[in-house]
Amino acid sequence: MSEREQPETTRPAVTTPRSVPDTPASAPGAPPAGLRRELPAEVPPTAPRTAYGRTGASEAPRTTHPPQVSQKPQASEAPAADGPGEPGLTGRRRLVNGLWPPRVTRAQLIVALLLFGLGFGLAVQVASTSDTDSALRGARQEDLVRILDELDDRTERLEDEKQGLEKQREELENSSDQAEEARRQTIEKERQLGVLAGTVAAQGPGIEMTIEDTKGTVESDMLLDAIQELRAAGAEAIQVNGVRVVAGTYLSDADGGVSVDGNKIKSPYRFKVIGKPQDLEPALNIPGGVVQTLEKEQATVTVERTDKIVVDALRAPKRPDYARSSSR
């Protein structure tokens, strides 16, 4: 072989790398290592990945389509559709979103507490009124008529007292000798106060009540209830077993009886009361009153009207220790 032929045989080996991109065998996935070191600038760039993750010029390009959106909302997208700005939000769902979770301010809490207290007070008042109505509803017709008569009598008594005071004022204003008229009214007022204070004997119409306590079950509070009921009915003078009852009278339990202002009394307990009999007797016989309470304790109660009751038990006038008259 001649020297001229040698270059011609080796020339294709040198020029072969330049045609590497045009041949199918020079795929970028497996290029010869020697050519990559000798000609790094001529190596073609790596082909971009397709939608299926494959490379190479030998494969045909595949078109990718956008993912189809399902018409049915997924479970993870449900909260986004419930937002206030979504057009598909229903009125009921919007109401639920507005009410829950609750947003309570301090002012609303205070108003709620005030309304709760007001409602509780109204409920208690209605319950107490219902108890009173139920007690009257169970009473007999005769008892209801008696209660109404007692209320009318109290109203009449207060009206008479008012008229008496107005008459005294007119007499003082129209009397020629106002000093003498004032002195006369003062003496009359002193007698009235003496009767109330127990320093003066009194007589007049009224009732007599006798309580027989054979079982020893009558206590001081029961007798005190009887005295209070008589005073509320218009009693002007009360005497129990020879002891005058006044504004400061106190009762306490004692062995085998009751103590009235320190004076021990025993059964039978006799009450002498001056007042209007038509008011005093019904006050004791009202449903659930004094007579029924004592009868439940197996005591015998007798009430009698009379035209003349004498209350002659007296109380010694007591000089006050500290109070003095302010008139000069």
PDB file of C-alpha atoms in Angstrom, residues 189-205 223-224 227 230-231 235-251 258-265 270-275 309-317:
ATOM      1  CA  LYS A 189    -107.115  60.762 122.090  1.00  0.00           C
ATOM      2  CA  GLU A 190    -105.500  59.940 125.432  1.00  0.00           C
ATOM      3  CA  ARG A 191    -108.332  57.550 126.275  1.00  0.00           C
ATOM      4  CA  GLN A 192    -108.026  55.840 122.936  1.00  0.00           C
ATOM      5  CA  LEU A 193    -104.294  55.438 123.330  1.00  0.00           C
ATOM      6  CA  GLY A 194    -104.838  54.164 126.892  1.00  0.00           C
ATOM      7  CA  VAL A 195    -107.072  51.401 125.554  1.00  0.00           C
ATOM      8  CA  LEU A 196    -104.490  50.443 122.955  1.00  0.00           C
ATOM      9  CA  ALA A 197    -101.653  50.584 125.477  1.00  0.00           C
ATOM     10  CA  GLY A 198    -103.596  48.538 128.042  1.00  0.00           C
ATOM     11  CA  THR A 199    -103.535  51.171 130.781  1.00  0.00           C
ATOM     12  CA  VAL A 200    -107.312  51.788 130.631  1.00  0.00           C
ATOM     13  CA  ALA A 201    -110.142  49.237 130.916  1.00  0.00           C
ATOM     14  CA  ALA A 202    -112.417  48.893 127.918  1.00  0.00           C
ATOM     15  CA  GLN A 203    -115.782  47.438 127.067  1.00  0.00           C
ATOM     16  CA  GLY A 204    -117.802  46.971 123.914  1.00  0.00           C
ATOM     17  CA  PRO A 205    -119.059  44.378 121.430  1.00  0.00           C
ATOM     18  CA  LEU A 223    -101.646  31.636 119.731  1.00  0.00           C
ATOM     19  CA  LEU A 224     -99.525  34.409 118.232  1.00  0.00           C
ATOM     20  CA  ILE A 227    -103.605  37.422 117.947  1.00  0.00           C
ATOM     21  CA  LEU A 230    -107.552  39.370 115.263  1.00  0.00           C
ATOM     22  CA  ARG A 231    -105.535  42.567 115.025  1.00  0.00           C
ATOM     23  CA  ALA A 235    -109.526  44.103 117.215  1.00  0.00           C
ATOM     24  CA  GLU A 236    -109.108  47.097 119.540  1.00  0.00           C
ATOM     25  CA  ALA A 237    -108.511  45.310 122.861  1.00  0.00           C
ATOM     26  CA  ILE A 238    -107.421  41.707 123.530  1.00  0.00           C
ATOM     27  CA  GLN A 239    -107.123  39.796 126.798  1.00  0.00           C
ATOM     28  CA  VAL A 240    -105.895  36.200 127.162  1.00  0.00           C
ATOM     29  CA  ASN A 241    -106.451  34.425 130.516  1.00  0.00           C
ATOM     30  CA  GLY A 242    -106.218  37.655 132.514  1.00  0.00           C
ATOM     31  CA  VAL A 243    -103.189  39.055 130.611  1.00  0.00           C
ATOM     32  CA  ARG A 244    -103.667  42.217 128.527  1.00  0.00           C
ATOM     33  CA  VAL A 245    -102.228  41.951 125.047  1.00  0.00           C
ATOM     34  CA  VAL A 246    -100.540  45.123 123.767  1.00  0.00           C
ATOM     35  CA  ALA A 247     -98.226  46.058 120.942  1.00  0.00           C
ATOM     36  CA  GLY A 248     -95.119  44.825 122.772  1.00  0.00           C
ATOM     37  CA  THR A 249     -96.547  41.510 123.950  1.00  0.00           C
ATOM     38  CA  TYR A 250     -94.403  38.421 123.389  1.00  0.00           C
ATOM     39  CA  LEU A 251     -95.250  34.725 123.703  1.00  0.00           C
ATOM     40  CA  VAL A 258     -97.588  29.155 127.159  1.00  0.00           C
ATOM     41  CA  SER A 259     -95.911  32.222 128.631  1.00  0.00           C
ATOM     42  CA  VAL A 260     -97.418  35.651 127.762  1.00  0.00           C
ATOM     43  CA  ASP A 261     -95.142  38.545 128.728  1.00  0.00           C
ATOM     44  CA  GLY A 262     -93.573  36.280 131.345  1.00  0.00           C
ATOM     45  CA  ASN A 263     -96.955  35.165 132.777  1.00  0.00           C
ATOM     46  CA  LYS A 264     -97.549  31.445 132.423  1.00  0.00           C
ATOM     47  CA  ILE A 265    -101.028  30.419 131.291  1.00  0.00           C
ATOM     48  CA  ARG A 270    -109.797  32.182 126.733  1.00  0.00           C
ATOM     49  CA  PHE A 271    -109.624  35.187 124.432  1.00  0.00           C
ATOM     50  CA  LYS A 272    -111.710  38.315 125.087  1.00  0.00           C
ATOM     51  CA  VAL A 273    -111.663  40.563 122.060  1.00  0.00           C
ATOM     52  CA  ILE A 274    -113.370  43.925 121.551  1.00  0.00           C
ATOM     53  CA  GLY A 275    -114.185  44.821 117.990  1.00  0.00           C
ATOM     54  CA  ILE A 309    -117.110  42.303 126.267  1.00  0.00           C
ATOM     55  CA  VAL A 310    -115.251  43.695 129.278  1.00  0.00           C
ATOM     56  CA  VAL A 311    -111.478  43.818 129.104  1.00  0.00           C
ATOM     57  CA  ASP A 312    -110.354  44.819 132.568  1.00  0.00           C
ATOM     58  CA  ALA A 313    -106.796  43.492 132.703  1.00  0.00           C
ATOM     59  CA  LEU A 314    -104.445  46.501 132.902  1.00  0.00           C
ATOM     60  CA  ARG A 315    -100.827  47.099 132.153  1.00  0.00           C
ATOM     61  CA  ALA A 316     -98.770  49.479 134.239  1.00  0.00           C
ATOM     62  CA  PRO A 317     -97.560  52.407 132.178  1.00  0.00           C
TER      63      PRO A 317
END
